[in-house]
Amino acid sequence: GRTVDPFAVSVANKTCGEADFLWASDLEKELQYTPAFVINTGFLTRAEDRHRIENGILSQFVFSEDSPALIAVVRVGGLLKGDIQELVLYAPGGERLVGKTKDPSPSQYADYTWLIGKKRPTSGWKNGLYRAEYRVLRDGIEIASATFSTMR
């Protein structure tokens, strides 16, 4: 037999271009290339390594008045060279706690994890809704986004 790319059956090996579609025509739309996409989001109270984030530490998040920090976490897939990411964390009432726009991506990433956060204020965390907003821009157009929140 011969090795084929199931998404590009009629294209010569290791080349790019238009190709015949192997799957049923009604699946073509569902199987099309997806530009950057959000894998998961969440919050932490201290920095964690990527392995722990990938393996579920976000589901154990507990936010109290004494939490040492509030850290917004985003895992995204499909970034290409030049993509720009933005992540902003807001306090109750809409006050911007921290935000960052990353420099254009230096290369493509199948899976990228980004954390931004704020240390606990001396007075403790206010009660209310804390919200994070994330987006990816490609050639100035938003191609992926997520808004996520937690209560204190």
CSV table of N, CA and C in Angstrom, one decimal:
chain,number,residue,atom,x,y,z
A,1,GLY,N,0.8,-1.2,0.0
A,1,GLY,CA,0.0,0.0,0.0
A,1,GLY,C,0.9,1.2,0.0
A,2,ARG,N,0.2,2.4,-0.1
A,2,ARG,CA,0.9,3.7,-0.1
A,2,ARG,C,0.3,4.5,1.0
A,3,THR,N,1.1,5.3,1.6
A,3,THR,CA,0.7,6.2,2.6
A,3,THR,C,0.0,7.4,2.0
A,4,VAL,N,-1.1,7.8,2.6
A,4,VAL,CA,-1.8,9.0,2.1
A,4,VAL,C,-2.2,9.8,3.3
A,5,ASP,N,-2.4,11.1,3.0
A,5,ASP,CA,-2.9,12.1,4.0
A,5,ASP,C,-4.4,12.0,3.8
A,6,PRO,N,-5.2,11.6,4.9
A,6,PRO,CA,-6.6,11.5,4.7
A,6,PRO,C,-7.3,12.8,4.4
A,7,PHE,N,-6.7,13.9,4.6
A,7,PHE,CA,-7.3,15.2,4.3
A,7,PHE,C,-6.8,15.7,2.9
A,8,ALA,N,-5.9,15.0,2.3
A,8,ALA,CA,-5.4,15.5,1.0
A,8,ALA,C,-4.9,14.3,0.2
A,9,VAL,N,-5.9,13.4,-0.2
A,9,VAL,CA,-5.6,12.1,-0.8
A,9,VAL,C,-4.8,12.3,-2.1
A,10,SER,N,-5.2,13.2,-3.0
A,10,SER,CA,-4.7,13.3,-4.3
A,10,SER,C,-3.4,14.2,-4.4
A,11,VAL,N,-2.9,14.7,-3.3
A,11,VAL,CA,-1.7,15.6,-3.3
A,11,VAL,C,-0.5,14.7,-3.1
A,12,ALA,N,0.6,15.0,-3.9
A,12,ALA,CA,1.8,14.2,-3.7
A,12,ALA,C,2.3,14.3,-2.3
A,13,ASN,N,3.0,13.3,-1.8
A,13,ASN,CA,3.5,13.3,-0.4
A,13,ASN,C,4.4,14.5,-0.2
A,14,LYS,N,4.2,15.1,1.0
A,14,LYS,CA,5.0,16.2,1.5
A,14,LYS,C,4.9,17.4,0.6
A,15,THR,N,3.7,17.7,0.0
A,15,THR,CA,3.5,18.9,-0.7
A,15,THR,C,2.2,19.5,-0.2
A,16,CYS,N,1.9,20.7,-0.6
A,16,CYS,CA,0.7,21.4,-0.2
A,16,CYS,C,-0.2,21.7,-1.4
A,17,GLY,N,-1.4,21.8,-1.3
A,17,GLY,CA,-2.3,22.2,-2.4
A,17,GLY,C,-3.7,21.7,-2.2
A,18,GLU,N,-4.5,22.0,-3.2
A,18,GLU,CA,-5.9,21.5,-3.2
A,18,GLU,C,-5.8,20.0,-3.4
A,19,ALA,N,-6.8,19.3,-2.9
A,19,ALA,CA,-6.8,17.8,-3.0
A,19,ALA,C,-8.3,17.3,-3.0
A,20,ASP,N,-8.4,16.1,-3.4
A,20,ASP,CA,-9.7,15.4,-3.3
A,20,ASP,C,-10.0,15.1,-1.9
A,21,PHE,N,-11.2,15.2,-1.5
A,21,PHE,CA,-11.6,15.0,-0.1
A,21,PHE,C,-12.0,13.5,0.1
A,22,LEU,N,-11.4,12.8,1.0
A,22,LEU,CA,-11.6,11.4,1.2
A,22,LEU,C,-12.9,11.1,1.9
A,23,TRP,N,-13.4,11.9,2.8
A,23,TRP,CA,-14.5,11.7,3.7
A,23,TRP,C,-15.8,12.0,2.9
A,24,ALA,N,-16.9,11.6,3.5
A,24,ALA,CA,-18.2,11.9,3.0
A,24,ALA,C,-18.4,13.4,2.9
A,25,SER,N,-19.0,13.8,1.8
A,25,SER,CA,-19.1,15.2,1.5
A,25,SER,C,-19.9,16.0,2.6
A,26,ASP,N,-20.8,15.4,3.3
A,26,ASP,CA,-21.5,16.1,4.4
A,26,ASP,C,-20.6,16.3,5.6
A,27,LEU,N,-19.4,15.7,5.7
A,27,LEU,CA,-18.5,15.9,6.8
A,27,LEU,C,-17.5,17.0,6.5
A,28,GLU,N,-17.4,17.4,5.2
A,28,GLU,CA,-16.3,18.3,4.8
A,28,GLU,C,-16.3,19.6,5.6
A,29,LYS,N,-17.4,20.2,5.9
A,29,LYS,CA,-17.5,21.4,6.7
A,29,LYS,C,-16.9,21.2,8.1
A,30,GLU,N,-17.3,20.1,8.7
A,30,GLU,CA,-16.9,19.8,10.1
A,30,GLU,C,-15.4,19.5,10.2
A,31,LEU,N,-14.8,19.0,9.1
A,31,LEU,CA,-13.4,18.6,9.2
A,31,LEU,C,-12.5,19.7,8.6
A,32,GLN,N,-13.0,20.8,8.2
A,32,GLN,CA,-12.2,21.9,7.7
A,32,GLN,C,-11.2,22.4,8.7
A,33,TYR,N,-10.1,22.9,8.2
A,33,TYR,CA,-9.0,23.5,9.1
A,33,TYR,C,-9.7,24.6,10.0
A,34,THR,N,-9.3,24.5,11.3
A,34,THR,CA,-9.8,25.5,12.2
A,34,THR,C,-8.6,26.4,12.6
A,35,PRO,N,-8.7,27.7,12.4
A,35,PRO,CA,-7.6,28.6,12.8
A,35,PRO,C,-7.5,28.5,14.3
A,36,ALA,N,-6.7,29.3,14.9
A,36,ALA,CA,-6.5,29.2,16.4
A,36,ALA,C,-7.8,28.9,17.1
A,37,PHE,N,-7.7,28.1,18.2
A,37,PHE,CA,-8.8,27.8,18.9
A,37,PHE,C,-8.4,27.6,20.4
A,38,VAL,N,-9.4,27.9,21.3
A,38,VAL,CA,-9.1,27.8,22.7
A,38,VAL,C,-9.4,26.4,23.2
A,39,ILE,N,-8.4,25.8,23.8
A,39,ILE,CA,-8.5,24.5,24.3
A,39,ILE,C,-9.2,24.4,25.7
A,40,ASN,N,-8.7,25.3,26.6
A,40,ASN,CA,-9.4,25.4,27.9
A,40,ASN,C,-8.9,26.7,28.6
A,41,THR,N,-9.7,27.1,29.6
A,41,THR,CA,-9.4,28.3,30.3
A,41,THR,C,-9.7,28.0,31.8
A,42,GLY,N,-9.2,28.9,32.7
A,42,GLY,CA,-9.5,28.7,34.1
A,42,GLY,C,-8.7,29.7,34.9
A,43,PHE,N,-8.7,29.4,36.2
A,43,PHE,CA,-8.0,30.3,37.2
A,43,PHE,C,-7.1,29.4,38.1
A,44,LEU,N,-6.1,30.1,38.6
A,44,LEU,CA,-5.2,29.5,39.6
A,44,LEU,C,-5.0,30.5,40.7
A,45,THR,N,-4.5,30.1,41.9
A,45,THR,CA,-4.1,31.0,42.9
A,45,THR,C,-2.6,31.1,43.1
A,46,ARG,N,-1.9,30.2,42.3
A,46,ARG,CA,-0.4,30.3,42.2
A,46,ARG,C,0.0,29.7,40.9
A,47,ALA,N,1.2,30.1,40.4
A,47,ALA,CA,1.6,29.6,39.1
A,47,ALA,C,1.8,28.1,39.2
A,48,GLU,N,1.5,27.4,38.1
A,48,GLU,CA,1.6,25.9,38.0
A,48,GLU,C,2.3,25.7,36.7
A,49,ASP,N,3.0,24.5,36.6
A,49,ASP,CA,3.6,24.2,35.3
A,49,ASP,C,2.6,23.7,34.3
A,50,ARG,N,3.0,23.7,33.1
A,50,ARG,CA,2.1,23.3,32.0
A,50,ARG,C,1.5,21.9,32.2
A,51,HIS,N,2.3,21.0,32.6
A,51,HIS,CA,1.9,19.6,32.8
A,51,HIS,C,0.7,19.5,33.8
A,52,ARG,N,0.8,20.2,34.9
A,52,ARG,CA,-0.3,20.2,35.9
A,52,ARG,C,-1.6,20.9,35.3
A,53,ILE,N,-1.4,21.9,34.5
A,53,ILE,CA,-2.5,22.6,33.9
A,53,ILE,C,-3.2,21.6,32.9
A,54,GLU,N,-2.4,20.9,32.1
A,54,GLU,CA,-2.9,20.0,31.1
A,54,GLU,C,-3.7,18.8,31.8
A,55,ASN,N,-3.3,18.5,33.0
A,55,ASN,CA,-3.8,17.4,33.7
A,55,ASN,C,-4.9,17.7,34.8
A,56,GLY,N,-5.5,18.9,34.7
A,56,GLY,CA,-6.7,19.1,35.4
A,56,GLY,C,-6.6,20.0,36.7
A,57,ILE,N,-5.4,20.6,36.9
A,57,ILE,CA,-5.3,21.4,38.2
A,57,ILE,C,-6.4,22.6,38.2
A,58,LEU,N,-6.8,23.1,37.0
A,58,LEU,CA,-7.7,24.2,36.9
A,58,LEU,C,-9.1,23.8,37.6
A,59,SER,N,-9.4,22.5,37.6
A,59,SER,CA,-10.7,22.1,38.1
A,59,SER,C,-10.7,22.1,39.7
A,60,GLN,N,-9.5,22.3,40.3
A,60,GLN,CA,-9.3,22.3,41.7
A,60,GLN,C,-9.3,23.7,42.3
A,61,PHE,N,-9.5,24.7,41.4
A,61,PHE,CA,-9.4,26.1,41.8
A,61,PHE,C,-10.4,26.5,42.9
A,62,VAL,N,-9.9,27.1,44.0
A,62,VAL,CA,-10.8,27.6,45.1
A,62,VAL,C,-10.2,29.0,45.3
A,63,PHE,N,-11.1,30.0,45.3
A,63,PHE,CA,-10.8,31.4,45.4
A,63,PHE,C,-11.3,32.0,46.7
A,64,SER,N,-10.4,32.4,47.6
A,64,SER,CA,-10.9,32.9,48.9
A,64,SER,C,-10.3,34.3,49.1
A,65,GLU,N,-10.7,35.0,50.1
A,65,GLU,CA,-10.2,36.3,50.4
A,65,GLU,C,-8.7,36.3,50.6
A,66,ASP,N,-8.2,35.2,51.1
A,66,ASP,CA,-6.8,35.1,51.4
A,66,ASP,C,-5.9,34.5,50.3
A,67,SER,N,-6.5,34.1,49.2
A,67,SER,CA,-5.7,33.5,48.1
A,67,SER,C,-4.5,34.4,47.8
A,68,PRO,N,-3.4,33.8,47.6
A,68,PRO,CA,-2.2,34.7,47.4
A,68,PRO,C,-2.2,35.4,46.1
A,69,ALA,N,-2.9,34.9,45.1
A,69,ALA,CA,-2.9,35.6,43.8
A,69,ALA,C,-4.2,35.1,43.0
A,70,LEU,N,-4.5,35.8,42.0
A,70,LEU,CA,-5.5,35.3,41.0
A,70,LEU,C,-4.9,35.4,39.7
A,71,ILE,N,-4.8,34.2,39.0
A,71,ILE,CA,-4.1,34.0,37.8
A,71,ILE,C,-5.1,33.4,36.7
A,72,ALA,N,-5.2,34.1,35.6
A,72,ALA,CA,-6.0,33.7,34.5
A,72,ALA,C,-5.1,32.8,33.6
A,73,VAL,N,-5.7,31.7,33.2
A,73,VAL,CA,-4.9,30.7,32.4
A,73,VAL,C,-5.7,30.4,31.1
A,74,VAL,N,-5.0,30.4,30.0
A,74,VAL,CA,-5.5,30.1,28.7
A,74,VAL,C,-4.6,29.1,28.0
A,75,ARG,N,-5.2,28.0,27.5
A,75,ARG,CA,-4.5,27.1,26.6
A,75,ARG,C,-5.1,27.2,25.2
A,76,VAL,N,-4.3,27.5,24.2
A,76,VAL,CA,-4.8,27.7,22.9
A,76,VAL,C,-4.0,26.8,21.9
A,77,GLY,N,-4.7,26.4,20.8
A,77,GLY,CA,-4.0,25.6,19.8
A,77,GLY,C,-4.1,26.3,18.5
A,78,GLY,N,-3.2,26.0,17.6
A,78,GLY,CA,-3.3,26.5,16.2
A,78,GLY,C,-2.7,27.9,16.0
A,79,LEU,N,-1.9,28.4,16.8
A,79,LEU,CA,-1.3,29.7,16.6
A,79,LEU,C,-0.3,29.6,15.4
A,80,LEU,N,-0.3,30.6,14.6
A,80,LEU,CA,0.7,30.8,13.6
A,80,LEU,C,1.6,31.9,13.8
A,81,LYS,N,2.7,31.9,13.1
A,81,LYS,CA,3.7,33.0,13.2
A,81,LYS,C,3.0,34.3,12.9
A,82,GLY,N,3.2,35.3,13.8
A,82,GLY,CA,2.6,36.6,13.6
A,82,GLY,C,1.3,36.8,14.3
A,83,ASP,N,0.7,35.7,14.8
A,83,ASP,CA,-0.6,35.9,15.6
A,83,ASP,C,-0.3,36.7,16.9
A,84,ILE,N,-1.3,37.5,17.2
A,84,ILE,CA,-1.2,38.4,18.4
A,84,ILE,C,-2.2,37.9,19.4
A,85,GLN,N,-1.8,37.7,20.7
A,85,GLN,CA,-2.7,37.3,21.8
A,85,GLN,C,-2.9,38.5,22.8
A,86,GLU,N,-4.1,38.6,23.3
A,86,GLU,CA,-4.4,39.6,24.3
A,86,GLU,C,-5.1,38.9,25.4
A,87,LEU,N,-4.8,39.2,26.7
A,87,LEU,CA,-5.4,38.6,27.8
A,87,LEU,C,-5.6,39.7,28.9
A,88,VAL,N,-6.8,39.9,29.4
A,88,VAL,CA,-7.1,40.9,30.4
A,88,VAL,C,-7.9,40.3,31.5
A,89,LEU,N,-7.5,40.7,32.8
A,89,LEU,CA,-8.2,40.2,34.0
A,89,LEU,C,-8.9,41.4,34.6
A,90,TYR,N,-10.2,41.3,34.9
A,90,TYR,CA,-11.0,42.4,35.5
A,90,TYR,C,-11.5,42.0,36.9
A,91,ALA,N,-11.5,43.0,37.8
A,91,ALA,CA,-12.1,42.9,39.1
A,91,ALA,C,-13.6,43.1,39.0
A,92,PRO,N,-14.3,42.8,40.1
A,92,PRO,CA,-15.7,43.2,40.2
A,92,PRO,C,-15.9,44.7,39.9
A,93,GLY,N,-17.0,45.0,39.1
A,93,GLY,CA,-17.2,46.4,38.7
A,93,GLY,C,-16.5,46.8,37.5
A,94,GLY,N,-15.7,45.9,36.9
A,94,GLY,CA,-15.0,46.1,35.6
A,94,GLY,C,-13.6,46.8,35.7
A,95,GLU,N,-13.1,47.0,36.9
A,95,GLU,CA,-11.7,47.5,37.1
A,95,GLU,C,-10.7,46.6,36.5
A,96,ARG,N,-9.9,47.1,35.6
A,96,ARG,CA,-8.8,46.3,35.0
A,96,ARG,C,-7.7,46.0,36.0
A,97,LEU,N,-7.5,44.7,36.3
A,97,LEU,CA,-6.5,44.4,37.3
A,97,LEU,C,-5.1,44.2,36.6
A,98,VAL,N,-5.1,43.5,35.5
A,98,VAL,CA,-3.9,43.3,34.7
A,98,VAL,C,-4.3,42.9,33.3
A,99,GLY,N,-3.4,43.3,32.4
A,99,GLY,CA,-3.7,42.9,31.0
A,99,GLY,C,-2.4,42.9,30.2
A,100,LYS,N,-2.3,42.2,29.1
A,100,LYS,CA,-1.1,42.2,28.3
A,100,LYS,C,-1.5,41.8,26.9
A,101,THR,N,-0.8,42.4,26.0
A,101,THR,CA,-0.8,42.0,24.6
A,101,THR,C,0.6,41.5,24.3
A,102,LYS,N,0.6,40.3,23.8
A,102,LYS,CA,1.9,39.7,23.5
A,102,LYS,C,2.4,40.2,22.2
A,103,ASP,N,3.7,40.2,22.0
A,103,ASP,CA,4.3,40.5,20.7
A,103,ASP,C,3.9,39.4,19.8
A,104,PRO,N,3.9,39.7,18.4
A,104,PRO,CA,3.5,38.7,17.5
A,104,PRO,C,4.3,37.4,17.7
A,105,SER,N,3.5,36.3,17.6
A,105,SER,CA,4.1,35.0,17.8
A,105,SER,C,5.3,34.7,16.9
A,106,PRO,N,6.5,34.3,17.4
A,106,PRO,CA,7.7,34.1,16.6
A,106,PRO,C,7.6,32.9,15.7
A,107,SER,N,6.7,32.0,16.0
A,107,SER,CA,6.5,30.7,15.2
A,107,SER,C,5.1,30.2,15.4
A,108,GLN,N,4.9,29.0,14.8
A,108,GLN,CA,3.6,28.4,15.0
A,108,GLN,C,3.6,27.5,16.3
A,109,TYR,N,2.5,27.4,16.9
A,109,TYR,CA,2.3,26.5,18.1
A,109,TYR,C,1.1,25.7,18.0
A,110,ALA,N,1.3,24.4,18.2
A,110,ALA,CA,0.1,23.5,18.2
A,110,ALA,C,-0.7,23.7,19.5
A,111,ASP,N,0.1,24.0,20.6
A,111,ASP,CA,-0.5,24.1,21.9
A,111,ASP,C,0.3,25.1,22.7
A,112,TYR,N,-0.3,26.2,23.2
A,112,TYR,CA,0.4,27.2,23.8
A,112,TYR,C,-0.4,27.6,25.1
A,113,THR,N,0.3,27.7,26.3
A,113,THR,CA,-0.3,28.0,27.5
A,113,THR,C,0.2,29.4,28.0
A,114,TRP,N,-0.7,30.2,28.4
A,114,TRP,CA,-0.4,31.6,28.9
A,114,TRP,C,-1.1,31.9,30.2
A,115,LEU,N,-0.3,32.5,31.1
A,115,LEU,CA,-0.9,32.9,32.4
A,115,LEU,C,-0.6,34.3,32.7
A,116,ILE,N,-1.5,35.1,33.2
A,116,ILE,CA,-1.3,36.4,33.7
A,116,ILE,C,-2.0,36.5,35.1
A,117,GLY,N,-1.5,37.3,36.0
A,117,GLY,CA,-2.2,37.4,37.3
A,117,GLY,C,-1.8,38.6,38.1
A,118,LYS,N,-2.4,38.6,39.2
A,118,LYS,CA,-2.3,39.7,40.1
A,118,LYS,C,-2.1,39.2,41.5
A,119,LYS,N,-1.2,39.7,42.3
A,119,LYS,CA,-1.0,39.3,43.7
A,119,LYS,C,-2.2,39.9,44.5
A,120,ARG,N,-2.5,39.2,45.6
A,120,ARG,CA,-3.6,39.6,46.5
A,120,ARG,C,-3.3,41.0,47.0
A,121,PRO,N,-4.3,41.9,47.0
A,121,PRO,CA,-4.2,43.2,47.6
A,121,PRO,C,-4.0,43.1,49.1
A,122,THR,N,-3.4,44.0,49.8
A,122,THR,CA,-3.2,43.9,51.2
A,122,THR,C,-4.6,43.9,52.0
A,123,SER,N,-5.6,44.4,51.4
A,123,SER,CA,-6.9,44.4,52.0
A,123,SER,C,-7.7,43.1,51.7
A,124,GLY,N,-7.1,42.2,50.9
A,124,GLY,CA,-7.8,41.0,50.5
A,124,GLY,C,-8.6,41.2,49.2
A,125,TRP,N,-9.1,40.1,48.7
A,125,TRP,CA,-9.9,40.2,47.5
A,125,TRP,C,-11.3,40.6,47.8
A,126,LYS,N,-11.8,41.5,46.9
A,126,LYS,CA,-13.2,42.0,47.0
A,126,LYS,C,-14.2,40.8,46.6
A,127,ASN,N,-15.4,40.8,47.2
A,127,ASN,CA,-16.4,39.9,46.8
A,127,ASN,C,-16.9,40.3,45.4
A,128,GLY,N,-17.3,39.4,44.6
A,128,GLY,CA,-17.9,39.7,43.3
A,128,GLY,C,-17.3,38.9,42.2
A,129,LEU,N,-17.7,39.3,41.0
A,129,LEU,CA,-17.3,38.5,39.8
A,129,LEU,C,-16.0,39.0,39.2
A,130,TYR,N,-15.0,38.1,39.1
A,130,TYR,CA,-13.7,38.4,38.4
A,130,TYR,C,-13.8,37.7,37.0
A,131,ARG,N,-13.4,38.5,36.0
A,131,ARG,CA,-13.6,38.1,34.6
A,131,ARG,C,-12.3,38.2,33.9
A,132,ALA,N,-12.1,37.3,33.0
A,132,ALA,CA,-10.9,37.3,32.1
A,132,ALA,C,-11.4,37.3,30.6
A,133,GLU,N,-10.7,38.1,29.8
A,133,GLU,CA,-11.1,38.1,28.3
A,133,GLU,C,-9.8,37.8,27.6
A,134,TYR,N,-9.9,36.9,26.6
A,134,TYR,CA,-8.8,36.5,25.8
A,134,TYR,C,-9.2,36.5,24.3
A,135,ARG,N,-8.2,36.9,23.5
A,135,ARG,CA,-8.5,36.8,22.1
A,135,ARG,C,-7.2,36.7,21.3
A,136,VAL,N,-7.3,36.1,20.1
A,136,VAL,CA,-6.2,36.0,19.2
A,136,VAL,C,-6.5,36.8,17.9
A,137,LEU,N,-5.6,37.6,17.5
A,137,LEU,CA,-5.7,38.3,16.2
A,137,LEU,C,-4.8,37.8,15.2
A,138,ARG,N,-5.3,37.6,14.0
A,138,ARG,CA,-4.4,37.2,12.9
A,138,ARG,C,-4.7,38.2,11.8
A,139,ASP,N,-3.7,38.9,11.3
A,139,ASP,CA,-3.8,39.9,10.3
A,139,ASP,C,-4.8,40.9,10.7
A,140,GLY,N,-4.9,41.3,12.0
A,140,GLY,CA,-5.8,42.3,12.5
A,140,GLY,C,-7.2,41.8,12.7
A,141,ILE,N,-7.5,40.6,12.5
A,141,ILE,CA,-8.9,40.0,12.6
A,141,ILE,C,-9.0,39.0,13.8
A,142,GLU,N,-9.9,39.2,14.6
A,142,GLU,CA,-10.1,38.3,15.7
A,142,GLU,C,-10.5,36.9,15.2
A,143,ILE,N,-9.7,35.9,15.5
A,143,ILE,CA,-10.0,34.5,15.0
A,143,ILE,C,-10.4,33.5,16.1
A,144,ALA,N,-10.1,33.9,17.4
A,144,ALA,CA,-10.4,33.1,18.5
A,144,ALA,C,-10.6,33.9,19.7
A,145,SER,N,-11.5,33.6,20.6
A,145,SER,CA,-11.7,34.3,21.9
A,145,SER,C,-12.3,33.5,22.9
A,146,ALA,N,-12.2,34.0,24.2
A,146,ALA,CA,-12.9,33.3,25.3
A,146,ALA,C,-13.1,34.3,26.4
A,147,THR,N,-14.2,34.3,27.1
A,147,THR,CA,-14.4,35.0,28.3
A,147,THR,C,-14.8,34.0,29.4
A,148,PHE,N,-14.1,34.2,30.5
A,148,PHE,CA,-14.3,33.2,31.6
A,148,PHE,C,-14.3,34.0,32.9
A,149,SER,N,-14.9,33.5,33.9
A,149,SER,CA,-15.1,34.2,35.2
A,149,SER,C,-15.1,33.3,36.4
A,150,THR,N,-15.0,33.9,37.6
A,150,THR,CA,-15.1,33.2,38.8
A,150,THR,C,-15.6,34.2,39.9
A,151,MET,N,-16.3,33.6,40.9
A,151,MET,CA,-16.8,34.5,41.9
A,151,MET,C,-16.0,34.4,43.2
A,152,ARG,N,-15.9,35.5,43.9
A,152,ARG,CA,-15.3,35.5,45.2
A,152,ARG,C,-16.3,36.0,46.2
